[in-house]
CSV table of C-alpha atoms in Angstrom, one decimal:
chain,number,residue,atom,x,y,z
A,1,MET,CA,0.2,0.1,0.0
A,2,ALA,CA,2.6,2.3,0.6
A,3,GLU,CA,4.6,1.3,-2.2
A,4,GLN,CA,0.6,2.5,-3.9
A,5,GLN,CA,0.2,6.0,-2.2
A,6,ARG,CA,3.8,6.5,-3.4
A,7,LEU,CA,2.8,6.7,-6.9
A,8,GLN,CA,-0.3,8.1,-7.1
A,9,GLU,CA,1.7,11.3,-5.8
A,10,ALA,CA,4.4,10.7,-8.1
A,11,GLY,CA,1.7,11.3,-10.7
A,12,TYR,CA,1.6,7.4,-11.9
A,13,ALA,CA,-0.8,5.7,-12.6
A,14,PRO,CA,-0.5,1.9,-11.4
A,15,ILE,CA,-2.1,-1.1,-12.6
A,16,HIS,CA,-2.2,-4.1,-10.8
A,17,PHE,CA,-2.9,-7.6,-11.6
A,18,SER,CA,-6.8,-7.7,-11.3
A,19,SER,CA,-6.2,-4.9,-14.8
A,20,LEU,CA,-3.6,-6.8,-16.4
A,21,PHE,CA,-3.9,-10.3,-15.3
A,22,PRO,CA,-1.4,-12.2,-14.3
A,23,ILE,CA,0.9,-8.9,-13.9
A,24,SER,CA,1.7,-9.4,-9.6
A,25,GLN,CA,3.6,-5.9,-9.0
A,26,TYR,CA,2.7,-2.8,-10.0
A,27,ILE,CA,4.7,-1.1,-13.2
A,28,MET,CA,3.7,2.0,-14.5
A,29,VAL,CA,1.9,2.8,-18.0
A,30,GLY,CA,0.1,5.5,-19.8
A,31,GLN,CA,-1.0,3.6,-23.0
A,32,ASN,CA,-3.7,0.9,-23.8
A,33,LEU,CA,-1.4,-2.7,-23.9
A,34,ASN,CA,-4.4,-4.7,-26.0
A,35,GLY,CA,-3.7,-3.6,-29.6
A,36,PRO,CA,-1.4,-5.8,-31.9
A,37,ALA,CA,2.8,-5.7,-31.4
A,38,ALA,CA,4.1,-2.3,-32.6
A,39,ALA,CA,7.5,-1.3,-32.5
A,40,PRO,CA,8.7,1.5,-30.8
A,41,VAL,CA,9.4,4.6,-33.5
A,42,GLY,CA,12.4,6.4,-33.8
A,43,ARG,CA,14.5,5.2,-31.5
A,44,ALA,CA,18.9,4.5,-32.1
A,45,LYS,CA,19.9,1.8,-30.6
A,46,ALA,CA,22.1,2.7,-28.5
A,47,ALA,CA,26.0,2.5,-28.2
A,48,PRO,CA,27.3,-0.9,-27.1
A,49,VAL,CA,29.1,-1.7,-23.9
A,50,GLU,CA,31.6,-3.7,-23.5
A,51,SER,CA,33.7,-2.7,-20.1
A,52,LEU,CA,32.5,-2.0,-16.9
A,53,THR,CA,33.9,1.2,-16.7
A,54,GLN,CA,30.9,1.2,-20.1
A,55,LEU,CA,28.5,0.5,-18.5
A,56,ARG,CA,29.1,2.6,-14.0
A,57,ALA,CA,29.0,5.0,-17.4
A,58,VAL,CA,25.8,4.6,-19.2
A,59,LEU,CA,24.6,4.3,-14.4
A,60,ASN,CA,25.9,6.9,-13.9
A,61,GLY,CA,24.0,8.9,-17.1
A,62,SER,CA,20.7,9.7,-18.1
A,63,ALA,CA,20.1,5.9,-20.5
A,64,ARG,CA,16.7,4.1,-19.5
A,65,LEU,CA,18.1,0.1,-18.5
A,66,LEU,CA,15.6,-2.0,-18.6
A,67,ILE,CA,17.0,-5.9,-16.9
A,68,LEU,CA,14.9,-8.9,-17.6
A,69,ASP,CA,15.0,-12.9,-16.5
A,70,LEU,CA,13.3,-15.5,-17.8
A,71,GLU,CA,12.4,-18.8,-15.9
A,72,PHE,CA,11.3,-22.0,-17.2
A,73,PHE,CA,9.7,-25.7,-17.7
A,74,GLN,CA,11.2,-28.5,-19.6
A,75,ALA,CA,9.0,-30.0,-22.1
A,76,GLY,CA,10.1,-32.8,-24.6
A,77,ASN,CA,13.7,-32.1,-25.2
A,78,GLN,CA,12.5,-27.9,-25.0
A,79,ASN,CA,12.4,-24.5,-22.7
A,80,HIS,CA,9.2,-23.2,-22.6
A,81,ILE,CA,9.0,-20.5,-20.9
A,82,PHE,CA,6.3,-20.1,-17.6
A,83,GLN,CA,8.1,-16.2,-16.0
A,84,LEU,CA,9.0,-13.6,-17.2
A,85,ALA,CA,9.4,-10.6,-15.1
A,86,GLY,CA,11.3,-6.9,-16.2
A,87,ARG,CA,12.3,-4.2,-14.0
A,88,ILE,CA,13.2,-0.6,-15.1
A,89,TYR,CA,17.2,-0.3,-12.9
A,90,GLY,CA,16.5,2.8,-11.0
A,91,GLN,CA,13.2,4.0,-10.6
A,92,ALA,CA,9.8,1.8,-9.5
A,93,GLU,CA,8.6,0.2,-12.5
A,94,LYS,CA,8.1,-3.4,-12.6
A,95,PHE,CA,6.6,-6.3,-13.8
A,96,ASN,CA,6.5,-10.4,-13.9
A,97,TYR,CA,3.6,-12.4,-15.4
A,98,TYR,CA,3.6,-15.9,-15.2
A,99,PHE,CA,2.7,-17.6,-18.7
A,100,PHE,CA,-0.6,-20.8,-18.6
A,101,ASN,CA,0.4,-23.4,-21.1
A,102,SER,CA,-0.8,-26.8,-21.9
A,103,GLN,CA,2.8,-29.0,-22.2
A,104,GLN,CA,3.1,-28.0,-18.5
A,105,THR,CA,2.8,-31.2,-16.3
A,106,GLU,CA,-1.6,-31.7,-15.4
A,107,THR,CA,-0.2,-30.6,-11.1
A,108,ARG,CA,1.2,-27.2,-13.0
A,109,GLN,CA,-2.1,-26.6,-15.0
A,110,LEU,CA,-4.2,-26.7,-12.1
A,111,GLN,CA,-1.3,-24.8,-10.0
A,112,PHE,CA,-2.2,-22.2,-12.4
A,113,LEU,CA,-5.9,-22.2,-12.2
A,114,ARG,CA,-5.9,-22.5,-8.4
A,115,ARG,CA,-3.4,-19.6,-8.2
A,116,TYR,CA,-4.8,-16.5,-9.7
A,117,ASP,CA,-8.7,-18.5,-9.7
A,118,VAL,CA,-8.7,-19.0,-14.0
A,119,PRO,CA,-11.3,-21.6,-15.4
A,120,PHE,CA,-9.5,-23.9,-17.8
A,121,SER,CA,-11.9,-22.0,-20.7
A,122,GLN,CA,-9.4,-18.7,-19.8
A,123,ALA,CA,-6.2,-20.2,-19.3
A,124,GLN,CA,-5.8,-19.6,-23.3
A,125,GLN,CA,-5.9,-16.3,-22.3
A,126,TYR,CA,-3.7,-16.2,-20.4
A,127,THR,CA,-0.1,-18.7,-22.5
A,128,VAL,CA,2.4,-16.4,-24.8
A,129,LYS,CA,1.4,-16.2,-27.7
A,130,HIS,CA,-1.3,-14.3,-26.6
A,131,GLN,CA,0.6,-12.4,-24.0
A,132,LEU,CA,4.4,-12.1,-25.2
A,133,PRO,CA,1.8,-9.0,-27.7
A,134,ARG,CA,1.1,-7.3,-24.7
A,135,ILE,CA,4.6,-7.6,-23.1
A,136,ILE,CA,6.4,-6.4,-26.2
A,137,ASN,CA,4.2,-2.6,-26.2
A,138,LEU,CA,5.4,-2.8,-22.6
A,139,VAL,CA,8.1,-2.2,-23.0
A,140,ALA,CA,7.8,-0.3,-26.0
A,141,SER,CA,5.8,2.3,-23.5
A,142,LEU,CA,8.5,2.1,-20.7
A,143,ALA,CA,11.3,2.7,-23.7
A,144,PRO,CA,14.4,1.5,-22.7
A,145,ASP,CA,17.7,1.9,-23.8
A,146,TYR,CA,19.2,-0.6,-22.5
A,147,LEU,CA,17.9,-4.4,-22.3
A,148,VAL,CA,20.2,-6.1,-19.6
A,149,SER,CA,20.8,-9.9,-18.5
A,150,TRP,CA,22.0,-12.4,-16.6
A,151,ASP,CA,23.1,-14.9,-19.6
A,152,ASN,CA,20.0,-14.1,-21.9
A,153,SER,CA,21.6,-16.6,-24.2
A,154,GLN,CA,18.4,-18.9,-22.9
A,155,ASP,CA,15.7,-16.3,-22.5
A,156,PHE,CA,16.8,-14.8,-26.7
A,157,LYS,CA,16.9,-18.3,-27.4
A,158,ALA,CA,13.3,-18.9,-26.4
A,159,LEU,CA,11.9,-15.2,-27.0
A,160,GLN,CA,12.8,-15.8,-30.4
A,161,ARG,CA,10.6,-19.0,-31.1
A,162,ALA,CA,8.1,-17.7,-28.8
A,163,ALA,CA,8.2,-14.8,-32.1
A,164,ASN,CA,8.2,-17.2,-34.9
A,165,ARG,CA,5.4,-18.9,-34.0
A,166,LEU,CA,3.0,-16.2,-33.7
A,167,ALA,CA,4.8,-14.8,-37.1
A,168,LEU,CA,5.8,-11.6,-35.3
A,169,PRO,CA,7.8,-9.0,-37.1
A,170,LYS,CA,11.0,-9.1,-37.2
A,171,GLN,CA,10.8,-4.3,-35.6
A,172,ASN,CA,8.2,-5.2,-33.0
A,173,ARG,CA,11.1,-8.1,-31.9
A,174,PHE,CA,12.3,-5.7,-29.2
A,175,TRP,CA,15.3,-8.3,-27.9
A,176,ASN,CA,16.8,-7.6,-31.1
A,177,THR,CA,16.1,-4.2,-31.0
A,178,ILE,CA,17.4,-2.4,-28.6
A,179,GLN,CA,20.6,-2.6,-27.4
A,180,ALA,CA,21.3,-5.3,-24.9
A,181,ILE,CA,24.2,-6.2,-21.7
A,182,ASP,CA,24.7,-10.3,-21.2
A,183,LEU,CA,26.3,-8.8,-17.8
A,184,GLU,CA,27.1,-12.4,-16.7
A,185,LYS,CA,29.2,-12.6,-20.1
A,186,LEU,CA,31.1,-8.6,-19.5
A,187,VAL,CA,31.4,-9.4,-15.7
A,188,ALA,CA,33.8,-12.7,-17.5
A,189,GLN,CA,35.8,-10.8,-20.1
A,190,GLN,CA,36.1,-8.2,-17.4
A,191,VAL,CA,37.0,-9.2,-14.1
A,192,TRP,CA,37.7,-13.0,-15.7
A,193,ASN,CA,39.3,-12.4,-18.6
A,194,GLY,CA,36.3,-14.4,-20.8
A,195,GLN,CA,38.8,-17.6,-18.5
A,196,LYS,CA,34.3,-18.9,-16.2
A,197,ALA,CA,31.8,-17.6,-15.5
A,198,LEU,CA,29.3,-17.5,-12.2
A,199,GLY,CA,26.1,-17.9,-11.9
A,200,LEU,CA,24.0,-15.4,-10.3
A,201,LYS,CA,23.9,-17.3,-7.1
A,202,LYS,CA,27.2,-17.1,-7.1
A,203,MET,CA,28.0,-13.6,-8.2
A,204,CYS,CA,25.9,-12.3,-5.7
A,205,GLN,CA,27.4,-14.0,-2.7
A,206,LEU,CA,31.2,-13.1,-3.9
A,207,LEU,CA,29.8,-9.4,-3.8
A,208,ASN,CA,28.2,-10.2,-0.5
A,209,LEU,CA,24.6,-9.2,-2.0
A,210,LEU,CA,21.6,-9.8,0.4
A,211,PRO,CA,20.7,-13.0,-0.2
A,212,PHE,CA,17.3,-13.1,-3.0
A,213,LYS,CA,15.3,-15.8,-3.6
A,214,PHE,CA,17.1,-17.6,-6.4
A,215,HIS,CA,15.4,-18.6,-10.0
A,216,GLN,CA,12.5,-16.9,-9.1
A,217,ALA,CA,12.6,-14.0,-11.6
A,218,GLN,CA,11.1,-11.3,-9.7
A,219,HIS,CA,13.8,-11.9,-7.5
A,220,ASP,CA,16.4,-12.5,-9.8
A,221,VAL,CA,15.5,-8.7,-11.3
A,222,ARG,CA,16.6,-7.4,-8.2
A,223,ALA,CA,19.8,-8.8,-7.7
A,224,ILE,CA,20.7,-8.1,-11.5
A,225,GLU,CA,19.7,-4.8,-9.7
A,226,ALA,CA,21.8,-5.0,-7.0
A,227,ILE,CA,25.1,-6.2,-8.8
A,228,LEU,CA,24.7,-2.6,-10.7
A,229,LYS,CA,24.5,-0.7,-8.2
A,230,PHE,CA,28.2,-2.4,-7.2
A,231,TYR,CA,29.0,-1.7,-10.6
A,232,SER,CA,28.1,2.0,-10.9
A,233,LEU,CA,30.5,3.0,-8.4
A,234,ASP,CA,33.9,4.2,-8.8
A,235,LEU,CA,35.6,1.7,-6.0
A,236,SER,CA,38.8,3.3,-7.2
A,237,ARG,CA,36.7,6.7,-5.2
A,238,GLU,CA,35.0,4.2,-2.6
A,239,LEU,CA,37.9,2.3,-1.4
A,240,LEU,CA,40.0,5.3,-0.8
A,241,LEU,CA,36.9,7.2,0.6
C-alpha cells in the first residue's frame, strides 16, 4: 500500500494484477497494451557496452535500463517460458508475468488455475501467444535504452521461438532492437578474462549482497539490479573514502 500511495503521489497510474492479469507487481504505463505488438518509433539503438568502465558511465547517465529475467519449464527436449519479469534500473517501474501452457504437467496447470482463480476455459488467454504482444507493447511504453540480463542466450532464444510461431515482425522484437547487455558475459570478460562465468547466486555471494530467492524471475531481476548498483560505483574512489 505504501508503494501504491507513493506512485499515485508522483503522478503515476499504477495498475495491478486484477486489471492486467497476470501481472503481479505494480507497473506504470500510459497506453493501452492490448493492441497488436508495436515497434518503438524513431529510437536509434544505443551504443554497445563493452567494458565495466562504459557500464558505470551508462549507469550514472540518463539511459534507461530494463532488467529482464525469464524462468522455464521443460517439455520434451525444449524449454518453454513459464515466467517473465522486468524492472527499470533505479526506478519503480516493474512487471511480472506468469504463463499458462498446456504442455505443463497437470499438477502445474492446476496450480496455475487455482493460484489465479481462472477457469480452464479462459486459461488460453494467459499463454505466451496471447501475452507476448502485450509485453512487447509494455516494453515499448517503458522506452528502455538497454536490456540487461544475466546470461541472455537462453532467454532470447525462447523469445525468438515464440515470436517466430506468432510471425511477429522482426522490428517489433525488443530483444533484437534494444541494445542488450549480458552482464554475466561482461563480468566474465572484464574480471576473469573470459576464463569463467559465475551463476547469479554465486556472483551475489561473491559481492556479499543480501540473499535473494533465486530462480524466481521477480527476485532475479532485483539481484541483477544489486549487481548493477555495485558496478555503478567508482570503486577506486569508494576505497579511498
